[in-house]
XYZ file of C-alpha atoms in Angstrom:
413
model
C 98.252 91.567 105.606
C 94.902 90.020 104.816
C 94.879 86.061 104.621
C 95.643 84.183 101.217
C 94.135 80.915 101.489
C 95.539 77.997 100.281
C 92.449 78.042 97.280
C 93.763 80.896 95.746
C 97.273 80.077 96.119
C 96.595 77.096 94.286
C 94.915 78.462 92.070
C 97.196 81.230 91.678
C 100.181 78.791 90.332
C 97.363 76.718 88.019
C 96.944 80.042 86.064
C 100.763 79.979 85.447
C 100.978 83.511 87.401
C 105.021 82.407 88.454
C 105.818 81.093 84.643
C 109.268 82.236 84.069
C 110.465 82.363 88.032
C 114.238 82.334 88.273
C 114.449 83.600 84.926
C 117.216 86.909 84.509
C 114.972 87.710 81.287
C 112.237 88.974 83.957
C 113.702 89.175 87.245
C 112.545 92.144 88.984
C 115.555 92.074 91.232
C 117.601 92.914 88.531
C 117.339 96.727 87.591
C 117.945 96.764 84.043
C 115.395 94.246 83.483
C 113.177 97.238 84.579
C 112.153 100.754 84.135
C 112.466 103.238 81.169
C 111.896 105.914 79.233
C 110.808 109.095 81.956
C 107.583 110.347 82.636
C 106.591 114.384 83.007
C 105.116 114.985 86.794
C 102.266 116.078 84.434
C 101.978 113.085 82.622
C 101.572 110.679 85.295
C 98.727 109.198 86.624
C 98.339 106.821 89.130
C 95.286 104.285 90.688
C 95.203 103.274 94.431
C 93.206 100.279 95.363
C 91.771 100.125 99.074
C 90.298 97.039 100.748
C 87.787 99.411 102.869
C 87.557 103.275 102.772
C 88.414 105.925 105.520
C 85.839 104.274 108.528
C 88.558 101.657 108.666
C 91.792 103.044 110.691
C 93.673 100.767 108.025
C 92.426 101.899 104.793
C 92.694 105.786 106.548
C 96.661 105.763 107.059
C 97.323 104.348 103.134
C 94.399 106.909 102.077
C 96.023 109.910 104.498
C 99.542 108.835 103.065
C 97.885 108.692 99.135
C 96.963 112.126 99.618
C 99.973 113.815 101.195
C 102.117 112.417 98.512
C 99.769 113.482 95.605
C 99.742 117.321 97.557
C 103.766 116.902 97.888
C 103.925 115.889 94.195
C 101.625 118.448 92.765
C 99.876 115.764 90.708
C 96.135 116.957 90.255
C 92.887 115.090 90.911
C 92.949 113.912 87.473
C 96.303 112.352 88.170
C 94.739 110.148 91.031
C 92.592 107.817 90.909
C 91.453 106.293 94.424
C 88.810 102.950 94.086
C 88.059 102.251 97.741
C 85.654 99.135 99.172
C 87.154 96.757 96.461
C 87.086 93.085 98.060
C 90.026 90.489 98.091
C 87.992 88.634 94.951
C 88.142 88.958 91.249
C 86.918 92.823 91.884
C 90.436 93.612 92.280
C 91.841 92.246 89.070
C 88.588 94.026 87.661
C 89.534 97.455 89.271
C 93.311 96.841 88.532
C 92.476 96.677 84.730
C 89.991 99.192 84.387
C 92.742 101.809 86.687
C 95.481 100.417 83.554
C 92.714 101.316 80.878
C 92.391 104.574 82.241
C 96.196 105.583 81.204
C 97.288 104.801 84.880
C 101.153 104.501 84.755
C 101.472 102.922 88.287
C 98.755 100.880 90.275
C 98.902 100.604 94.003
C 96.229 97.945 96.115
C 96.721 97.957 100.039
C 95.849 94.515 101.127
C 97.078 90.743 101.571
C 94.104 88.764 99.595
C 94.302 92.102 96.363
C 97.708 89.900 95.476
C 96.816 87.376 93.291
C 94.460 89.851 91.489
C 97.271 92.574 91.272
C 100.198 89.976 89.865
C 97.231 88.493 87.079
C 96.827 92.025 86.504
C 100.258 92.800 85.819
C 100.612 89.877 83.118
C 97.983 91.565 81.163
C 99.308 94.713 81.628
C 103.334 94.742 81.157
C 103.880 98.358 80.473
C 101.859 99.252 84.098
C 103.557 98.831 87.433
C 101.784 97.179 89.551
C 102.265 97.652 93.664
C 101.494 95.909 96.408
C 101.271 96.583 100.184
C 101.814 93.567 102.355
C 102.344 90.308 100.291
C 104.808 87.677 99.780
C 105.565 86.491 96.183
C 106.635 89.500 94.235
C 110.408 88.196 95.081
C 109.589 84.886 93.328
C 106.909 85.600 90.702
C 109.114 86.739 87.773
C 107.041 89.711 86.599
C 109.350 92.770 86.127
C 106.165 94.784 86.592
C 104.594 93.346 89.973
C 106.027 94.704 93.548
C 105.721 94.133 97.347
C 105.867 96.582 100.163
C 105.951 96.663 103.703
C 107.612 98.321 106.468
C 109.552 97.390 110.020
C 106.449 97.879 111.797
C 107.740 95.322 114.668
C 110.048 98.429 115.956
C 107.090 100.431 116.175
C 105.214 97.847 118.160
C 108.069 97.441 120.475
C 108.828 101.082 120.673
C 104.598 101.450 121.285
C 104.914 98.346 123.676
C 107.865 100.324 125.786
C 104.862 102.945 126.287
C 103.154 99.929 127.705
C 105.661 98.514 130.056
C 105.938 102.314 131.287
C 102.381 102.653 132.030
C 102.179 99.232 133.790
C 104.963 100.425 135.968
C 103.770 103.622 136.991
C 100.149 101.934 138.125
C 101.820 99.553 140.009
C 103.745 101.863 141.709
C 100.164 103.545 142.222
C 99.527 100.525 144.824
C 96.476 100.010 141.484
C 97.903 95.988 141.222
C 100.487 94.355 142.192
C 104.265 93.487 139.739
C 102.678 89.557 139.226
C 99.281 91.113 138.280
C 100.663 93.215 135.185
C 99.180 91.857 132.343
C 98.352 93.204 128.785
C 95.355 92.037 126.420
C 95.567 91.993 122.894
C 93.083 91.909 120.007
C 94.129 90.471 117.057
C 92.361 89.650 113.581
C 93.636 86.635 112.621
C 96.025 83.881 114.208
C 99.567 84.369 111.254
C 102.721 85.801 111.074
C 101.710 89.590 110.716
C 99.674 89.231 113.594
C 102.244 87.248 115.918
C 104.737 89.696 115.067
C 102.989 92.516 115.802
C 102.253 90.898 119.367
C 105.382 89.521 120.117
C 107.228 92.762 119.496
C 104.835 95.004 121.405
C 105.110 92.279 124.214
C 108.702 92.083 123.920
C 108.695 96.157 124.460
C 106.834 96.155 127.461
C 108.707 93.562 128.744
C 112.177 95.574 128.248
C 110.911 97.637 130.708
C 108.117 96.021 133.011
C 110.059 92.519 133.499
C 106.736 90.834 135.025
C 104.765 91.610 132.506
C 102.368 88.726 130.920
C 99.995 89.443 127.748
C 96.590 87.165 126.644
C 95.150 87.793 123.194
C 91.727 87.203 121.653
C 91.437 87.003 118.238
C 87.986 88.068 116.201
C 88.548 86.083 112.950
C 87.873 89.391 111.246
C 89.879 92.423 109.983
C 86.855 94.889 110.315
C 84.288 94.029 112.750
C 83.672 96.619 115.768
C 81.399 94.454 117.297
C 83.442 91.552 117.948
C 86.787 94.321 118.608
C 84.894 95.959 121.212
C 83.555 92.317 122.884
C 87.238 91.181 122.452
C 88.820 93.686 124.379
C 85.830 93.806 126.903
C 86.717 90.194 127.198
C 89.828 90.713 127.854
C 89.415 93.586 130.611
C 86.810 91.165 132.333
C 89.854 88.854 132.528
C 91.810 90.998 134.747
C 94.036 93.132 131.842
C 95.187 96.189 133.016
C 95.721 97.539 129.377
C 94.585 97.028 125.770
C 96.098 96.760 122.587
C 95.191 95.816 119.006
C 95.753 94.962 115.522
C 92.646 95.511 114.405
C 91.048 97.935 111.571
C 87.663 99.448 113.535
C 87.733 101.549 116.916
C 86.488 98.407 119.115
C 89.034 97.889 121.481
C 89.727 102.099 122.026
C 86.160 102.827 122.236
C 85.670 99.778 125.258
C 88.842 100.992 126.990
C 87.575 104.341 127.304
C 84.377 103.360 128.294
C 86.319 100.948 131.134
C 88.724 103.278 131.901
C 91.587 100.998 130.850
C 94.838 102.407 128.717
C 94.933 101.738 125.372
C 97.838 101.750 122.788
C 96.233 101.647 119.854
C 97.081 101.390 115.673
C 97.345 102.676 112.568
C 96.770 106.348 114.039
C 95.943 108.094 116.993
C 92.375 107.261 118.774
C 93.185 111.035 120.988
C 89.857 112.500 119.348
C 87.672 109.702 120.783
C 89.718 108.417 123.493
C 90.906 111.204 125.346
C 91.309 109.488 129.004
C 92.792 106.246 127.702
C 94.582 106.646 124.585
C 98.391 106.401 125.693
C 100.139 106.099 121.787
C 100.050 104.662 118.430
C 102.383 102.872 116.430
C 101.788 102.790 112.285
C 102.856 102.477 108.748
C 103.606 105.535 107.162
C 103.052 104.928 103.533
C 104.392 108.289 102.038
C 107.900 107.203 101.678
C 107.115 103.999 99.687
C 104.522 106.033 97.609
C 106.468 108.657 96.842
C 109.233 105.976 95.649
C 106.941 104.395 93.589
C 105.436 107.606 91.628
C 108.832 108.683 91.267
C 110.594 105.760 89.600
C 107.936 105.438 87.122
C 108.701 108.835 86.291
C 112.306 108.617 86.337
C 111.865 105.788 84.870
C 114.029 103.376 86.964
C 113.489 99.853 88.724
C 111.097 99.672 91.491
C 111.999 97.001 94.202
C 110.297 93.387 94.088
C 110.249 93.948 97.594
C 110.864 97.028 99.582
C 110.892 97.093 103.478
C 112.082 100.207 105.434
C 111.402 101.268 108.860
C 112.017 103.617 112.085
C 115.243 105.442 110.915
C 113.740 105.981 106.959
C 110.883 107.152 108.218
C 108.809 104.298 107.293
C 107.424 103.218 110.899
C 106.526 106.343 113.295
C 104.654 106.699 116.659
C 101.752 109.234 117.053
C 102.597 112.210 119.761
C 101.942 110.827 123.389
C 99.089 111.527 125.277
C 100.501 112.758 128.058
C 97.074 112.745 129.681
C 97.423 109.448 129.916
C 101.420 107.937 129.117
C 103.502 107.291 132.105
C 106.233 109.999 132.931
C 109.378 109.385 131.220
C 107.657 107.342 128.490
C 109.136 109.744 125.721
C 112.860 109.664 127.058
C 112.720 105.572 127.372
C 111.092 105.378 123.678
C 113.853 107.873 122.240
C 116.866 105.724 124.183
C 115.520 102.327 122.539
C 115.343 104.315 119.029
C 119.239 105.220 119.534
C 120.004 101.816 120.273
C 117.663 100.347 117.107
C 119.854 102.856 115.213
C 122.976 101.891 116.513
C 122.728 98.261 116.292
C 122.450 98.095 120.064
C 118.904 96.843 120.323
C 116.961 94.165 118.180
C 113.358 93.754 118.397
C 113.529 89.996 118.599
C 117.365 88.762 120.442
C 116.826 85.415 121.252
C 118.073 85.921 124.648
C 115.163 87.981 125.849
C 112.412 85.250 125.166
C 112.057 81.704 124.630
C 109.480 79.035 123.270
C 108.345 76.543 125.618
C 111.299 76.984 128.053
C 113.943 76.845 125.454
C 116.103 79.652 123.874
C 115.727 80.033 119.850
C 119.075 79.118 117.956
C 118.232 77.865 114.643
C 114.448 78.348 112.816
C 113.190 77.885 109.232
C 110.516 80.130 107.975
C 108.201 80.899 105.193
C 109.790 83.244 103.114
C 109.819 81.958 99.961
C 105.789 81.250 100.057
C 103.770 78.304 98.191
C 100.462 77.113 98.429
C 101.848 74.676 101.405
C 103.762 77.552 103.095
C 106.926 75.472 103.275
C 109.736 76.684 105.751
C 112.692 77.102 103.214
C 115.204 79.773 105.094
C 117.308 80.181 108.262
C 116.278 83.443 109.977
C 118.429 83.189 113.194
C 121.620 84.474 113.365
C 123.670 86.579 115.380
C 121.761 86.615 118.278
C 118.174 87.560 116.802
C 115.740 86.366 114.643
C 116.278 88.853 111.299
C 112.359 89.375 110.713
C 111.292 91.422 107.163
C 115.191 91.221 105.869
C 114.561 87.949 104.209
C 111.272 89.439 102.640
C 109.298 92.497 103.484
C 106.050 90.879 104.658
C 106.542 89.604 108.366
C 107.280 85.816 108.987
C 108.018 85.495 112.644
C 105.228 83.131 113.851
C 106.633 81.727 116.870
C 104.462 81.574 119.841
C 106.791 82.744 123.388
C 106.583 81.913 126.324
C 104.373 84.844 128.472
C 101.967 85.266 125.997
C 98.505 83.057 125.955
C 96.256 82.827 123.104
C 92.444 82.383 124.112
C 91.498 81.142 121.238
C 92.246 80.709 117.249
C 91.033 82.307 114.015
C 92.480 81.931 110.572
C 91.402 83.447 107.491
């Protein structure tokens, strides 16, 4: 998720872009408000929008997924459109229009601060579907053409952070540090939910299995910038962390853990190629399923969600292949018996009785899910003995800050 800031918000709900919220007439909850006639798999033609292009390891996994579904589809190169290094800024709404000019049926953009640009886009443009990966007000906006998208990537994190915990262990029992010396660095972009999610459930993982476990993180105030990955993670290292991990678009942090010698879990796709010593695993989005739903409702000409979230057991959050080079023996098994338990309803990534916030266990908390330009808490996310992150809204709001994790510094976009 890239940053919204409170300017375009504001200036967002000036231009009237939520008119009509609330209203059955255009509520894309409500499937027969949407959809229609079909569409031939020859007929349809569809426009991807990417913040960055395949040099960032974020852009890569929607472009890798873009492709595989236009292969599995057999739509043709004149079928797919793919406008890459388009900037959160009026660009988007300018790509968005020109994709919807150019006869596409469905437009896709992949990141946080494309939203505003996508929904004005979809006013102008009511016979286009409009998708969007990672934001927060398709659920409220009212436009029977504008969706959100995102995935349980928290149970890949904590799955990813269960590598962690099992690589911690196994150097300890080395005689490489001692239990009270295990502690994991993390780079981070920017200092919101996404982020804090992310963190907190790898943490949480590596905690399930390495109980001493502590984690710093160092944020760069930047989505893209190798530079300040790599002196992030180097900062980190230099601070006594005995392994790396990031959410983060550039190769930084892998690049100065191989260089250092220190394990790396890394995202959006394996670093293997370029890290062969250090690379451990990878937790990631996979795109395909949500792309494929997309392309295939327009054609059958049925609803698409306002907000669509899946994750581990659809197929929607996956882990790269270990490196057994480098994971910890018995990493696989442990990963596999926290998936059964995930699946079973045996495991959730955030139970309140496995952390707390300064001292105190979590029973009640009110968060952002219904998002305005003040980012008012409006719902109750706690119940039942965890803290139900992306089933309120597919975009992560768990921004709570837990005890055994230190942040070195801030950085909001």
């Amino acid at each position: 998720m890239k940053k919204l800031t409170a300017m375009l918000l504001i200036v967002f709900m000036v231009l009237g872009l939520f008119a009509g919220c609330g209203s059955d007439a255009a509520n894309p909850s409500n499937p027969s408000q949407a959809g229609g006639e079909t569409t031939a798999a020859k007929d349809i033609k569809v426009g991807f929008i990417f913040l960055h292009d395949e040099n960032s390891t974020y852009d890569k996994n929607f472009i890798d997924a873009a492709n595989e579904v236009k292969k599995a589809l057999g739509l043709s190169d004149d079928q797919v459109i793919f406008k890459t290094n388009v900037p959160e800024s009026n660009e988007c709404y300018e790509a968005a229009a020109d994709l919807a000019d150019r006869g596409c049926d469905v437009v896709f953009a992949d990141s946080f601060g494309h939203e505003p640009f996508m929904a004005q886009a979809a006013q102008e443009f009511p016979d286009v579907q409009f998708c969007h990966a990672t934001g927060t007000t398709a659920h409220t906006a009212g436009l029977a053409n504008f969706h959100n998208a995102f995935a349980s990537i928290y149970e890949g994190r904590y799955l990813a952070g269960i590598a962690a915990g099992m690589k911690l262990n196994e150097m300890i029992e080395k005689g490489e540090f001692t239990a009270e010396e295990a502690k994991i660095g993390y780079v981070g972009a920017f200092t919101y939910a996404e982020v804090i999610s992310g963190y907190t459930s790898f943490f949480l993982g590596a905690r399930s299995v390495c109980p001493s476990v502590t984690m710093e993180v160092q944020f760069t105030g930047s989505w893209y910038d190798e530079t300040a990955e790599k002196e992030a993670a180097n900062t980190l290292i230099n601070r006594g962390c005995k392994l790396i991990s990031q959410h983060a678009d550039s190769m930084g942090a892998p690049t100065a853990c191989e260089t250092a010698g220190v394990p790396n879990v890394s995202y959006n796709g394996s670093t293997l190629a370029a890290c062969p010593n250090t690379f451990i695993v990878s937790s990631r989005i996979n795109w395909a399923p949500y792309m494929t739903y997309m392309i295939e409702s327009v054609m059958n000409g049925t609803a698409i969600d306002a907000d669509w979230s899946k994750g581990v057991q659809e197929g929607a959050v996956v882990l790269t292949d270990l490196n057994e080079k480098a994971a910890a023996a018995g990493t696989a098994e442990a990963i596999e018996q926290a998936k059964q338990k995930m699946a079973a309803g045996e495991l959730h990534v955030f139970d309140t009785a496995t952390f707390t916030v300064k001292g105190e266990s979590l029973t009640s908390y009110m968060a952002d899910v219904d998002t305005d330009a003040n980012y008012t808490p409006d719902t109750e996310v706690v119940s039942d003995g965890y803290f139900h992150e992306s089933e309120m809204r597919s975009a992560p709001y768990f921004d709570l800050r837990i005890d055994g994790i230190t942040t070195l510094n801030e950085a909001f976009g």
